Short mmCIF file of C-alpha atoms and ligand atoms in Angstrom, two decimals:
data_model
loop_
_atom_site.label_atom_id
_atom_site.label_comp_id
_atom_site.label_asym_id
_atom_site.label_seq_id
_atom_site.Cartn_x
_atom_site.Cartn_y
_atom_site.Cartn_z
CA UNK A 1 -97.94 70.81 -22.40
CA UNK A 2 -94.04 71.17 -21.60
CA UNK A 3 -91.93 70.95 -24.41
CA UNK A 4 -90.32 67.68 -25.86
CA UNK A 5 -86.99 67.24 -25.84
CA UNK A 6 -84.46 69.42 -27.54
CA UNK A 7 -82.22 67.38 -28.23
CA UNK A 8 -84.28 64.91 -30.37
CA UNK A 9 -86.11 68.06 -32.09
CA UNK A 10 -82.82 68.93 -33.70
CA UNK A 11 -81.85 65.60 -34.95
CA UNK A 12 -83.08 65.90 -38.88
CA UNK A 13 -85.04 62.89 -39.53
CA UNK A 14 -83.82 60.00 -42.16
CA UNK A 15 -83.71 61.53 -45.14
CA UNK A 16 -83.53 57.72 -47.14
CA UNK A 17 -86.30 56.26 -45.11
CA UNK A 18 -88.41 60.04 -45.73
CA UNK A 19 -88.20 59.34 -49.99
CA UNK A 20 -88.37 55.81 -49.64
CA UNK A 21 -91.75 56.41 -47.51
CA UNK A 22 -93.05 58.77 -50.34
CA UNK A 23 -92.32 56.28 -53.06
CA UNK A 24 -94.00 54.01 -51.07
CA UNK A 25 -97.21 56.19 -50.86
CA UNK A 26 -97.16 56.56 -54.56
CA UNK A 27 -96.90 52.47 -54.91
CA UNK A 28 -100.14 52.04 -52.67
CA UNK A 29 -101.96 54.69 -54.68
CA UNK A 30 -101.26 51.85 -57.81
CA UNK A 31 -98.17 54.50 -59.19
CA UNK A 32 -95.50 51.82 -60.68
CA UNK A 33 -92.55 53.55 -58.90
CA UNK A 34 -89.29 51.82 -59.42
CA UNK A 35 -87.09 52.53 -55.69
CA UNK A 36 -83.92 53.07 -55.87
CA UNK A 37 -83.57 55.28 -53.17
CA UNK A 38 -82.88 52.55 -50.00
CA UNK A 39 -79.96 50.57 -49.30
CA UNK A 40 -81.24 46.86 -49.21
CA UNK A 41 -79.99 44.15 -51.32
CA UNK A 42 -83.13 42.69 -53.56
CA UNK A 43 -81.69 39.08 -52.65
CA UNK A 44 -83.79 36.54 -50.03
CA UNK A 45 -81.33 35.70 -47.16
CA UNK A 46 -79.72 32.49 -48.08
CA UNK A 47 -81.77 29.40 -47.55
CA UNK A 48 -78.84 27.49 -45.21
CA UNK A 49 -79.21 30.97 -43.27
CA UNK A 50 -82.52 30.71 -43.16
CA UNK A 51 -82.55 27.16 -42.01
CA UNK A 52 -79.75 27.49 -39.24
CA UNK A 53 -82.40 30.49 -37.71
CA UNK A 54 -85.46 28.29 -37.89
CA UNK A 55 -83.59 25.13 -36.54
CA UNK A 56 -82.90 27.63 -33.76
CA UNK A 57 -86.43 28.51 -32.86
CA UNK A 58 -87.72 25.18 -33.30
CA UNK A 59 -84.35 23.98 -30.27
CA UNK A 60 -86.36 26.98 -28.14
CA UNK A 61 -83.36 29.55 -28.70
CA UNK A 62 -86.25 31.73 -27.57
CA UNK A 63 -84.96 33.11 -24.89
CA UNK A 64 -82.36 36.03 -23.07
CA UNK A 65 -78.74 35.40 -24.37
CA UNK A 66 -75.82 36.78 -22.95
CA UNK A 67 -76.16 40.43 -24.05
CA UNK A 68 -72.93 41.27 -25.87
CA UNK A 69 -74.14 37.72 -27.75
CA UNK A 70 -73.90 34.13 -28.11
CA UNK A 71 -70.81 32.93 -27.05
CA UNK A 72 -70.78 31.07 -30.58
CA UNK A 73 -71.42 34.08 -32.87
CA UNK A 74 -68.87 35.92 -30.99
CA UNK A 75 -65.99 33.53 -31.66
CA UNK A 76 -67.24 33.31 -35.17
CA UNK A 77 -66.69 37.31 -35.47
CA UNK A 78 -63.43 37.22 -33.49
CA UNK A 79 -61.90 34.68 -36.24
CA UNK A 80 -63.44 36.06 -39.08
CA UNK A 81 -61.55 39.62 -38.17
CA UNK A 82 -58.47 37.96 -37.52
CA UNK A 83 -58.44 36.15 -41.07
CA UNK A 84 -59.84 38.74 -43.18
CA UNK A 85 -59.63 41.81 -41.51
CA UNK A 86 -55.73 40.80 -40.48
CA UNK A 87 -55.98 42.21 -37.07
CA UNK A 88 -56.23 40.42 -33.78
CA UNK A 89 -59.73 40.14 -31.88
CA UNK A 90 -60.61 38.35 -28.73
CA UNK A 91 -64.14 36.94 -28.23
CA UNK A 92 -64.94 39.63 -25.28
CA UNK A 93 -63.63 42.59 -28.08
CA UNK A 94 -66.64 41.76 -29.89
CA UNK A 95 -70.45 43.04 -29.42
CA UNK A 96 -73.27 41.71 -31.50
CA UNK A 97 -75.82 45.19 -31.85
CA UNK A 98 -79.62 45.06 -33.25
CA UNK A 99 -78.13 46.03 -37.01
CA UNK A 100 -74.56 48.00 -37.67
CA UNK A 101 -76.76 51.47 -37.00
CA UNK A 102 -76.76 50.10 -33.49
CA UNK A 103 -73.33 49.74 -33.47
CA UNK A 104 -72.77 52.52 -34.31
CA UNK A 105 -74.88 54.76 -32.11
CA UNK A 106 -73.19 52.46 -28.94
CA UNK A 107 -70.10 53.39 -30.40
CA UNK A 108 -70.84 57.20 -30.16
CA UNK A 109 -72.40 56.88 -26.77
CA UNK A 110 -69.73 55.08 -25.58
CA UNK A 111 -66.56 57.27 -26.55
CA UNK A 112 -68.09 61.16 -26.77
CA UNK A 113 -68.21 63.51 -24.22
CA UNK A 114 -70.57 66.36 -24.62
CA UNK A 115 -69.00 69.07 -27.11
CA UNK A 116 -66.48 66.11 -28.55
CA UNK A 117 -65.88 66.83 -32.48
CA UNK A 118 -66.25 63.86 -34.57
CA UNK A 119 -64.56 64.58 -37.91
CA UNK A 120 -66.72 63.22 -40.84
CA UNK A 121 -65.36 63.17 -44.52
CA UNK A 122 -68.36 63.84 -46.67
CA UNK A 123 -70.33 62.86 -48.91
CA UNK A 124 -71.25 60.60 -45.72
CA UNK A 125 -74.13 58.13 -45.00
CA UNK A 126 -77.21 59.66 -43.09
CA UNK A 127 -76.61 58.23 -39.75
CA UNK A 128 -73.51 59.37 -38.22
CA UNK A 129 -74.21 62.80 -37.78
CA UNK A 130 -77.54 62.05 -35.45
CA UNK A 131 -75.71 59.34 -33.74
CA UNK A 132 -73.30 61.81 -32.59
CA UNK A 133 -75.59 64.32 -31.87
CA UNK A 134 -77.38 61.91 -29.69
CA UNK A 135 -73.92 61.31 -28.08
CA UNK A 136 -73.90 64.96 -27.39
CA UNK A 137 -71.26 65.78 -30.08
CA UNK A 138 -70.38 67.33 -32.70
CA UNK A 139 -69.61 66.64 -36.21
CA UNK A 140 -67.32 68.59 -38.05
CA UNK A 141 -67.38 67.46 -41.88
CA UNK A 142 -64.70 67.18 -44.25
CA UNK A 143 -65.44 67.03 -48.18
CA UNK A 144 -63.42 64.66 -49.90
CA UNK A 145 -62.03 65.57 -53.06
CA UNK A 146 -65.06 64.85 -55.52
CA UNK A 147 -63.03 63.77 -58.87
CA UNK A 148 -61.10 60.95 -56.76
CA UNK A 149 -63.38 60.44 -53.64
CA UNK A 150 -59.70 59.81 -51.43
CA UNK A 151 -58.71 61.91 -48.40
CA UNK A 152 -55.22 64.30 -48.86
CA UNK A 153 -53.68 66.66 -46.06
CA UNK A 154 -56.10 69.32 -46.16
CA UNK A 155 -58.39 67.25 -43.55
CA UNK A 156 -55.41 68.02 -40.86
CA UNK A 157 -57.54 71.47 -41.25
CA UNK A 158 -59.96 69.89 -39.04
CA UNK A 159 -58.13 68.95 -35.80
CA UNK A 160 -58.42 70.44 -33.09
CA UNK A 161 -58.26 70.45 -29.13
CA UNK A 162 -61.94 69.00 -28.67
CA UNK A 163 -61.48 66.44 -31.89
CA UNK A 164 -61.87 63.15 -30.22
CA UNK A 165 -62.79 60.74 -33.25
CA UNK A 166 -62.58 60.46 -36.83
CA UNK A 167 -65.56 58.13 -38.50
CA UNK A 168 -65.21 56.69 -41.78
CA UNK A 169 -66.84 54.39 -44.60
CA UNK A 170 -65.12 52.65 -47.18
CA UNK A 171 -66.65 51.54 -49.40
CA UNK A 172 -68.75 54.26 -49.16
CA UNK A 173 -72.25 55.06 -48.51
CA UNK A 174 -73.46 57.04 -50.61
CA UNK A 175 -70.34 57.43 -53.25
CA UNK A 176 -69.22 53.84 -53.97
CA UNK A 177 -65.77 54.73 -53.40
CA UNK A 178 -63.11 52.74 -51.98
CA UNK A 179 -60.43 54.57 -49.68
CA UNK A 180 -56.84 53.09 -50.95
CA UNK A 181 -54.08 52.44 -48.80
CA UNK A 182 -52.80 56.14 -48.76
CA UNK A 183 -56.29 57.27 -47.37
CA UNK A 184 -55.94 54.89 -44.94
CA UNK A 185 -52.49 55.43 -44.25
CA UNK A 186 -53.22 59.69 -43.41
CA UNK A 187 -56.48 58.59 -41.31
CA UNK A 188 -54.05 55.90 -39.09
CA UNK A 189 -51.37 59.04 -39.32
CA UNK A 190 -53.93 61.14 -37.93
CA UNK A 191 -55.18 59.18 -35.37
CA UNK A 192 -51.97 58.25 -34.11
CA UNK A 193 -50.34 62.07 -34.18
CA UNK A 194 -53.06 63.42 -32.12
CA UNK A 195 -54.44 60.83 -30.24
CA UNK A 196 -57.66 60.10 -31.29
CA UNK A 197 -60.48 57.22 -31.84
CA UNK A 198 -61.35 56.26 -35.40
CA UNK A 199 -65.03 54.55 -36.32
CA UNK A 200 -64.52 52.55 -39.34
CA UNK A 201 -67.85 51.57 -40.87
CA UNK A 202 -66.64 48.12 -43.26
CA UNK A 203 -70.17 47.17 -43.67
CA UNK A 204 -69.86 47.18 -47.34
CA UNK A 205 -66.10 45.81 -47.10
CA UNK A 206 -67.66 42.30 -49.37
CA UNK A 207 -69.47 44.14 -52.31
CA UNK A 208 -66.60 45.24 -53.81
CA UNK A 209 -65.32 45.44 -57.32
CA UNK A 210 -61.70 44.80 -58.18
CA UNK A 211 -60.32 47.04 -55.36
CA UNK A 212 -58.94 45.76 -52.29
CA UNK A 213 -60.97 46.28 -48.62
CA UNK A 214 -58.35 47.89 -46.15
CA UNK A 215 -59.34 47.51 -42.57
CA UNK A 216 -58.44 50.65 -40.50
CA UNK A 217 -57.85 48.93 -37.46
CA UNK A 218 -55.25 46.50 -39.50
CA UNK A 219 -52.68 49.60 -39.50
CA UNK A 220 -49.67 50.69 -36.70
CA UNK A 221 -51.80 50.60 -33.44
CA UNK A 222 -55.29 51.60 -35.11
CA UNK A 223 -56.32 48.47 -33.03
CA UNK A 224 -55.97 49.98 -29.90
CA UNK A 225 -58.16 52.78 -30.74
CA UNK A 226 -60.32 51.94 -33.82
CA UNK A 227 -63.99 50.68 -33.90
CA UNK A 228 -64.84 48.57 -36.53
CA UNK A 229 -68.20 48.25 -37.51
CA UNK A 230 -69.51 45.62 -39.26
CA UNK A 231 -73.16 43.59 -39.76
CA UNK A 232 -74.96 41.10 -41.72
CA UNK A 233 -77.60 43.63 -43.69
CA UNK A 234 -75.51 44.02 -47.09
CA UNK A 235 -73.32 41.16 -47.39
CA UNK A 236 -75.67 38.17 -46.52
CA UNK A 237 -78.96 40.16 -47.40
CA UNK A 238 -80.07 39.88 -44.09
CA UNK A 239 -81.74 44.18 -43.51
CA UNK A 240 -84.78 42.71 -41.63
CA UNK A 241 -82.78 40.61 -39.18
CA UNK A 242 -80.76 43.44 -37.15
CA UNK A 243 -77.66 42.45 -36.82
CA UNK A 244 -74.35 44.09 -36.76
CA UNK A 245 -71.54 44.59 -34.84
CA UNK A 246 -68.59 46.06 -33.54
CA UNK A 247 -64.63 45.64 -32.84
CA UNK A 248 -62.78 47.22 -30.30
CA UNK A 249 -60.46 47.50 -27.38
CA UNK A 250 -62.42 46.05 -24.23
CA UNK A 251 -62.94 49.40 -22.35
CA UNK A 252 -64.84 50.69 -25.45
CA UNK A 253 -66.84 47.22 -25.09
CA UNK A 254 -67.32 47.38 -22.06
CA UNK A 255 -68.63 50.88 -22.14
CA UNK A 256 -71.13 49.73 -25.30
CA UNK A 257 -72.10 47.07 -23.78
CA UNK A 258 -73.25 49.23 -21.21
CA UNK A 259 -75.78 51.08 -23.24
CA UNK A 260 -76.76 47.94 -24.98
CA UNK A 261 -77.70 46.23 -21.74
CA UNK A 262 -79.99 48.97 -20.70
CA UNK A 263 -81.47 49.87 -23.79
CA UNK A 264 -82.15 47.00 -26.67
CA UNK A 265 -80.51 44.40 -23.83
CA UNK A 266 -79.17 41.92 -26.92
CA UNK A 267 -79.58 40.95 -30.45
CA UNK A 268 -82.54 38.60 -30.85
CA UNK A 269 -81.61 35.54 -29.88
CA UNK A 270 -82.51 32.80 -33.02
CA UNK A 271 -81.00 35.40 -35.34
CA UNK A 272 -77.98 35.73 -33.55
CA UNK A 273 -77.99 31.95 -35.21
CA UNK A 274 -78.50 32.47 -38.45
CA UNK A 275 -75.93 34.81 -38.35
CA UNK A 276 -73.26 31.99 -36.78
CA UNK A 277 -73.94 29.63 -40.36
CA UNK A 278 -73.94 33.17 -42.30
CA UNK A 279 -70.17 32.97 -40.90
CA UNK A 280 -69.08 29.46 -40.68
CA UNK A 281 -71.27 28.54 -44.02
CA UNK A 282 -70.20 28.28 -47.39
CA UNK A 283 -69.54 32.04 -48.88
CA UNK A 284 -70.48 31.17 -52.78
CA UNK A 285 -73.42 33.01 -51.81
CA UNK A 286 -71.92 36.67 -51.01
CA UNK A 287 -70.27 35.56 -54.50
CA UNK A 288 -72.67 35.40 -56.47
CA UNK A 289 -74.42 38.55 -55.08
CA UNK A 290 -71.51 40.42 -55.42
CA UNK A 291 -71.17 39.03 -59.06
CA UNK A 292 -74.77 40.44 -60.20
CA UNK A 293 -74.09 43.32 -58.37
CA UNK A 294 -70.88 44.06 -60.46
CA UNK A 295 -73.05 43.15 -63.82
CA UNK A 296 -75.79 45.89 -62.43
CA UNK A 297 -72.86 48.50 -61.73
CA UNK A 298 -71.09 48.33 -65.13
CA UNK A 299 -74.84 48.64 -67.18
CA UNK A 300 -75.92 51.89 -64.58
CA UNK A 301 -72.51 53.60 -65.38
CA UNK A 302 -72.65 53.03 -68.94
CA UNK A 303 -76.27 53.90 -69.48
CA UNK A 304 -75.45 56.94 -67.47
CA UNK A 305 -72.65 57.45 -69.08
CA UNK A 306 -74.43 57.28 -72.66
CA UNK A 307 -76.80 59.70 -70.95
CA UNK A 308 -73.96 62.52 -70.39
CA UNK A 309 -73.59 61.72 -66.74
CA UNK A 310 -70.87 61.06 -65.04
CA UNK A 311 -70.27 59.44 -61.41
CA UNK A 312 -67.91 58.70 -58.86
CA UNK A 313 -65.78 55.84 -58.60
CA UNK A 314 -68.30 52.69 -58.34
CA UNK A 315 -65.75 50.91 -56.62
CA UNK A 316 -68.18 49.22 -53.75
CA UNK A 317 -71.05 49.04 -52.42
CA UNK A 318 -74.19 48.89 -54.46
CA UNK A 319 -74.62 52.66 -55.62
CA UNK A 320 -74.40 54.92 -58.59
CA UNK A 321 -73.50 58.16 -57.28
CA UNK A 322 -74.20 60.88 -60.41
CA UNK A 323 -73.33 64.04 -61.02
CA UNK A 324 -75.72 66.62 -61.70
CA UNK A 325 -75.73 70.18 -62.38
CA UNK A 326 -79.20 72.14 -60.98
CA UNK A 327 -80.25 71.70 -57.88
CA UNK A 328 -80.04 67.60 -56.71
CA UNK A 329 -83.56 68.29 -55.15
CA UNK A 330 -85.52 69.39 -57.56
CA UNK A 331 -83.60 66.60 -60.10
CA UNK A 332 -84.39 63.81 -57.69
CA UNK A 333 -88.00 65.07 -57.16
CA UNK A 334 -89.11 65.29 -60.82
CA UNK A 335 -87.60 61.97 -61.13
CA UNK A 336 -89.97 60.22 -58.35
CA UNK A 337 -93.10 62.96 -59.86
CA UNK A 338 -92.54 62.87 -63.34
CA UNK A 339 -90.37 59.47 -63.78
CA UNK A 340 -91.34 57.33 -60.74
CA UNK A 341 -87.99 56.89 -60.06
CA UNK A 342 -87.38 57.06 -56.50
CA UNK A 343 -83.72 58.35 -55.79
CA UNK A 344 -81.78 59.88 -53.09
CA UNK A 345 -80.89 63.84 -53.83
CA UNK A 346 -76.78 63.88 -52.62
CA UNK A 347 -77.83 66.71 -50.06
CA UNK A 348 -78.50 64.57 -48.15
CA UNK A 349 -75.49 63.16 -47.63
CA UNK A 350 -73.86 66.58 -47.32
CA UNK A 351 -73.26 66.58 -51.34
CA UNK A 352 -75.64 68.81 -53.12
CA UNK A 353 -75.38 69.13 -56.37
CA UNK A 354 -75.32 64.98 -56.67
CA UNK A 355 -77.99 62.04 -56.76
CA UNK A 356 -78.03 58.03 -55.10
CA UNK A 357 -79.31 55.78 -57.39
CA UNK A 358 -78.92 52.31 -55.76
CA UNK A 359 -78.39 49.43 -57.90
CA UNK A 360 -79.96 46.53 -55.48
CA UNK A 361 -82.95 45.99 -57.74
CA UNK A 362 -83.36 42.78 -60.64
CA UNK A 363 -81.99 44.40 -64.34
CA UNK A 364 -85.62 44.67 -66.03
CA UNK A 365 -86.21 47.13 -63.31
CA UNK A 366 -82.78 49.13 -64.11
CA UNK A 367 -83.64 49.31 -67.69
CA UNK A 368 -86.70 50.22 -67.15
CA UNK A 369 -85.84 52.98 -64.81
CA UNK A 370 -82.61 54.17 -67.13
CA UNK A 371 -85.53 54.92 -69.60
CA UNK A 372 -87.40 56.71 -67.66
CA UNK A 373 -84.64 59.11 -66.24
CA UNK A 374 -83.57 59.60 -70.13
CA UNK A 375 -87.12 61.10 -70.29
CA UNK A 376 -87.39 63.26 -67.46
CA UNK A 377 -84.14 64.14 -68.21
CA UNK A 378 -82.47 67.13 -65.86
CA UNK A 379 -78.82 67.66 -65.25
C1 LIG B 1 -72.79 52.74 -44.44
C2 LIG B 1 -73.84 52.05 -43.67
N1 LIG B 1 -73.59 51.70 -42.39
C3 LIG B 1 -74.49 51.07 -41.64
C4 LIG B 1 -75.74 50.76 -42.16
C5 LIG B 1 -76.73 50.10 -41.25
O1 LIG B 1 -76.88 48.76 -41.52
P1 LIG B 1 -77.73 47.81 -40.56
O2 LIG B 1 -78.87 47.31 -41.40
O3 LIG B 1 -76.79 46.72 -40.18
O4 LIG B 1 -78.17 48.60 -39.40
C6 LIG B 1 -76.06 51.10 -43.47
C7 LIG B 1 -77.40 50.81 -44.01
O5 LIG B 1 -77.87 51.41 -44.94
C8 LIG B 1 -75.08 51.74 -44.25
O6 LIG B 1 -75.31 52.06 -45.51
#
């Protein structure tokens, strides 16, 4: 049989979904394994969320929308960026994509050229690296400073005559951390000085505790040159519906849109929806999410604290990122074996030498797995 292709062969698969998978084999054996190892809130999607997506299905929203999405979701977006985001966004600069991973793959597709560098500051979510690879790409990463988790000068080092995009998080995936204005600032700098596109992943821009969410494309002309990703997974607990989406100057759009009409051809229809009340409705909801989340944070750092560990900044998002001194592996692997604690070793995310412990599960459960780490120990 001829080969298949290359180019998928070297794409490493997800390492998240790969542990989450094997903690999931250990649960159907009858192993109590508490996961912590996936990013998905532990929340139900709101009811009135719920409700707008079933009234929906039961009006027959059951069939083809417009594939860039429902002319009503996309307004929705449009003035939700130009309020919170404090940038301005037409209707037709906005694509609704089967989750924010979507997104960002179109996003990729649409802007790289093969042999394109895509500078990545790292410790970095799994995702971007494949998606540019897919693109034909390549990533060149850039560690952050691992006592603050902010960018400085030295990631000027990485420019160059093929860089064509920068990509960043904030608040991160997997650190927590929050980039402040001046990280902001040098990314804007450096997009400007050498003419470049930025992705800026602000899917975790509501779970965020006491710092303040910069958006990239809210600085100089970043606009004209940034997109901003964006979705409904983490903020309204909505993983299973698949829906994100990006921000951008039409031609960028336009060229997504492109992919998106001849691969996944739209986001489902009735979700698309849901997502419209998830927007309009009231936001007590991401509130009180964000609220427990906060309450989870503060008792993971301290019990890790009492433990000897240390972290990084838990500014956002809903992860304890700890410091560990063997090898994060074999740490995160005797946790699962010996602890049945599922967590994510930081190699993964181009950080050895640190672990992901998520905090999107109910307190008994993050007691309860605090204990057992304290008895597997490893540092
Ligand atoms: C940083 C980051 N971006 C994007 C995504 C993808 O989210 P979605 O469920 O909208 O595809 C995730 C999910 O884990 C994430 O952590």
């Amino acid at each position: 049989m001829k080969q298949l292709s290359a180019k998928v062969a070297a794409i490493a698969p997800s390492a998240t979904i790969e542990i989450t998978n094997k903690a999931k084999k250990m649960q159907r054996e009858g192993i109590d394994v508490i996961s912590l190892s996936i990013g998905e809130p532990d929340f139900d999607t709101p009811k009135h969320i719920t409700d707008a997506c079933i009234g929906a299905l039961k009006k027959g929203e059951t069939h083809y929308a417009p594939s860039n999405g429902i002319p009503e979701l996309l307004a929705a977006i449009s003035e939700k960026i130009a309020k919170e985001n404090k940038f301005a966004c037409e209707p037709d600069q906005v694509i609704v994509t089967c989750g924010a991973k979507d997104a960002i793959y179109e996003g990729m597709e649409a802007v790289l050229n093969p042999g394109d560098e895509v500078i990545l500051p790292t410790p970095a979510w799994v995702s971007y690296e494949p998606c540019v690879q897919m693109a034909g790409g390549k990533t060149v990463f850039h560690p952050v400073n691992q006592k603050t988790f902010q960018l400085d000068d030295s990631i000027l080092e990485k420019v160059n005559a093929k860089t064509k995009m920068i990509s960043i998080n904030s608040p991160s995936n997997p650190s927590g951390a929050v980039f402040d204005k001046k990280s902001m600032k040098l990314v804007a700098d450096l997009c400007e000085d050498h003419d470049l596109y930025a992705m800026s992943d602000e899917i975790y821009e509501k779970l965020i505790y006491g710092k303040e969410h910069i958006s990239l494309a809210s600085l100089g002309d970043m606009a004209q040159r940034t997109i901003t990703v964006n979705g409904f997974s983490k903020a309204y607990a909505m993983t299973g519906w698949r829906l994100g989406y990006a921000v951008a100057p039409k031609p960028i759009i336009k060229a997504m849109s492109r992919v998106q009409q001849h691969s996944v051809s739209q986001a489902t229809t009735f979700a698309m929806w849901g997502a419209v009340a998830a927007l309009r409705g009231d936001q007590k909801c991401v509130e009180s999410m964000r609220s427990e989340f906060d309450r989870r944070r503060k008792f993971m750092v301290a019990e890790l604290g009492k433990m000897g560990y240390t972290c990084a900044p838990a500014d956002g998002a809903f992860y304890a990122f700890v410091k560990v001194t063997g090898d994060d592996n074999k740490i995160a692997t005797d946790w699962l074996e010996k602890g049945h604690v599922a967590a994510t070793p930081g190699s993964s995310f181009y950080a050895p030498g640190w672990i992901r412990l998520s905090y999107a599960a109910s307190m008994e459960r993050l007691h309860e797995a605090m204990e057992r780490i304290k008895k597997v120990g490893g540092k």
